[in-house]
Amino acid sequence: MKKKITMLVAVLMVAVLAVGCSCQGGSKSSANKTMVIGDTTFNSENSEESVNPHNTYNGWACIRYGIGETLVHYTDDMNLEPWIANKWENDGGNNWTITLNDNVKFSNGKAVDAAAVKECFEHMIQAHDRAPSDTKIASMEANGNVLKITTSEPNPALMNYLGDPYACIIDMQSSNMEQGIVTGTGPYVVQEMVTDDHLTLTPNTNYWNGTPKLSKLTIKTISDGDTLSAALQTGDIDAAYGMAYEAYPNFENNKYQFSSIQTSRTFFTSMNMESPVISDKAVREAIAYGINKEGFVNTLLNGHGVVGAGAFPDGFSNFGGDKVKNAKKYNPETAKATLEAAGWVDTDGDGIREKNGQKLTIKWLTYPSRQELPLLAESAQASLKDIGINVEINNTANHKQFRKDKSSWDIYASALVTAPSGDPLYFFTTSCLPGSDYNYAGYDNPNVTKLVGDLSKEFDATKRGEIAVKLQDEILADDAYVFCSFLQMNLISKSNVKNYTAHACDYYEVTADLDIE
Amino acid sequence: MMKKIDVKKKMIFFGILVVLLLLFSVFCDYLTPYDPNEQDLSIAKQAPSAEHLFGTDRYGRDMLSRVIVGSKASIFSTLLLVAIITVIGTIIGIICGLSGKVVDVVLMRIADIFLAFPGLVFALAIAGVLGGGLHNAIIALAAVSWPKFARLARSQTLAIKEEPYIEASKLAGTSTIKMVFKHILPNIIGPILVTGVLDIGTMMMELAGLSFLGLGAKPPIAEWGSMMSDNRSMLATQPWIVLTPGIAIFVSVMIFNLFGDTLRDFADPKSSRRK
């Protein structure tokens, strides 16, 4: 009897253990496939607190997690291909005609027609901070599946912008904009959302473009890179976005797989033109020569990146960094000579140069949520010290507050996707024009302003590329920005995960093809 | 009697270790085999070897040199912190003990407020508001740690203020300041100093904790807590980069704690016997 009880207890313990194990990560039964993705970016610190595409950068979550879709889709060469729209044409001026696929449905079963798209875009223009100036939509006319858009001025990049996450097509009638939960056309729908914790998704039974493979998908917010690494190793999550480079060796074996692609997310520095030190052209030039970009990419990023030259990666469309002439490569000797010629000399032998009694010290502002930026700061601190520049680093999550006070920084190092829609105009209009949203440094060059005007009106792709290259050469000649590197995005997943694929645009992480065995 | 001699021996032994540790920190700049801040990316993340005994970090900096130099920031910041809280706490405690009435009530209620919060959590909040940096971390920890010394000094002052020699001093017309320095302080300083020494280890851990959470030393300053924090993602792949500053913290805290324990036993043999 005692033996039987012992056996029974042992069997029960094994059963409990088996159940416990099966609760970790994804369930693999074909009828009930669940998957958990750990993500460092889905949080309020990163301006992604919900999936409402019309609010700041929340659209990235909407499109990344398969909730929303846009009229057009970017290929990995950042060219456009049909998605919800099947064709579009421009009359050479302000008028666009966009024809929608006739089988697209929202997740609530309602058909997507031009009237629904018009209603969505009207709200987007009213609510989103970048959409009105990007799209320049003046009026719209809906007729069945045909949407006619008139822009306030010629806008050759309109369709590129309509592929941006903020232009996800959502049903304005059933979306809860206050809670940030929207009804889209993607393969998954929101079941539960707890900001900064998790997002639970279930399959869209009305999906128009395939059959979602998972019965439940959880996006778990894990802002700390070490926790993310531990979670993937213990099996609490099945896939990870935003893994720290140092953790990669843990996953370089047959239990895991990497999906990698080059992106146009650059790690770059903006030079504060109002700073007395930085306004000296020689100092800017010396800094551009003094940052060891190759060392940063090859050693600190373990080679998971591309050394920057211009505002776009080498080989990017017809305006990549390989086409610019004025990019500066790491050359400490030239940097020293430039400073020497400008009168910056180390007179007291402490290794830091002076001019008119003023030490050459620069305040470097950056933030920790992009793991590459603190590494860039500390690497630049050492390489710039070699040429006689003292760098004081302020690496703070509160960088937006410091950024407003121009006297608190000389260089602002940040990360930006320079061509989120595959078109070059975005970077220049947001970062290089006086008063533009991301021109924190106060850069103002009339030639650049004129060229941006030309680019915004030019429809011919070849000429657009030429203007974009000229623009990059202008800002590099001014040493207004130093483009240090471009991100190679790596998604890591367990080997039993299928189609968790990185895309150049960083948007389409979850698709109907995502699966787990 | 034998016990007392044993304790004294121990105290001298650990005292010598403390002195050696302090001398090591003072002269650390002359003891490093390499420049602790010089980066050489070509030798990044090298395992310990004859050339680099503690290996190198992700920037190719020699870890042994950084651990040696880190002693200065870690140990002297802690000593400064303990000195600040001891002095401020003692001054407030004596004021409360001597003045009594409203001043005592107000200051002690303020001390109660600080004691009502978990120390490190409160310090985290203060350091968060002040921003990063070793100075701010010291200010944050000092702000939450002084009440313990204030209470101790107050209770000691209250205990001796009714003593006949204090009364006699008062009758002789001695000024309060003179009385504090001549009669009160010398009689209460013993337990306060012992408490201060015992606190060094705890404060070193808390300072390293704040640094680990990113609120301590700023780059490129080598400080043990921030060195562990900056490199913690490499614990599984290049463990020496995290473990070497960790071991340095462990050894230093141990030396200060053992010295504090024996000092307490020596100063108060009753407590030692009770153990």
mmCIF file of C-alpha atoms in Angstrom, chain A residues 224 226 246 249-250 295 299-300 302 375 378-379 381-382 393, chain B residues 39 41 44-45 58-59 61 218-220 232-234 236-237:
data_model
loop_
_atom_site.group_PDB
_atom_site.id
_atom_site.type_symbol
_atom_site.label_atom_id
_atom_site.label_comp_id
_atom_site.label_asym_id
_atom_site.label_seq_id
_atom_site.Cartn_x
_atom_site.Cartn_y
_atom_site.Cartn_z
ATOM 1 C CA ASP A 224 16.277 45.548 -19.850
ATOM 2 C CA ASP A 226 19.937 41.333 -19.650
ATOM 3 C CA GLU A 246 27.218 41.095 -25.750
ATOM 4 C CA PRO A 249 27.274 34.414 -28.072
ATOM 5 C CA ASN A 250 24.633 32.822 -25.811
ATOM 6 C CA GLY A 295 36.365 50.661 -34.121
ATOM 7 C CA THR A 299 34.569 45.979 -31.922
ATOM 8 C CA LEU A 300 31.881 47.564 -29.778
ATOM 9 C CA ASN A 302 30.779 43.134 -32.737
ATOM 10 C CA LEU A 375 29.103 52.749 -26.202
ATOM 11 C CA GLU A 378 32.535 56.321 -24.248
ATOM 12 C CA SER A 379 34.403 55.305 -27.389
ATOM 13 C CA GLN A 381 35.387 60.203 -25.304
ATOM 14 C CA ALA A 382 38.611 58.196 -25.567
ATOM 15 C CA ILE A 393 29.247 62.587 -21.081
ATOM 16 C CA GLN B 39 41.217 52.243 -24.920
ATOM 17 C CA LEU B 41 39.837 48.194 -29.277
ATOM 18 C CA ALA B 44 38.890 44.165 -26.365
ATOM 19 C CA LYS B 45 37.354 41.478 -24.134
ATOM 20 C CA ARG B 58 34.913 45.831 -24.097
ATOM 21 C CA TYR B 59 36.998 48.950 -24.821
ATOM 22 C CA ARG B 61 41.080 48.682 -21.124
ATOM 23 C CA LYS B 218 30.210 58.769 -14.767
ATOM 24 C CA PRO B 219 32.497 57.445 -17.507
ATOM 25 C CA PRO B 220 35.410 57.074 -17.783
ATOM 26 C CA ARG B 232 26.699 43.060 -16.553
ATOM 27 C CA SER B 233 25.487 41.927 -19.975
ATOM 28 C CA MET B 234 28.808 40.098 -20.313
ATOM 29 C CA ALA B 236 27.666 34.875 -19.150
ATOM 30 C CA THR B 237 30.206 35.441 -21.916
#
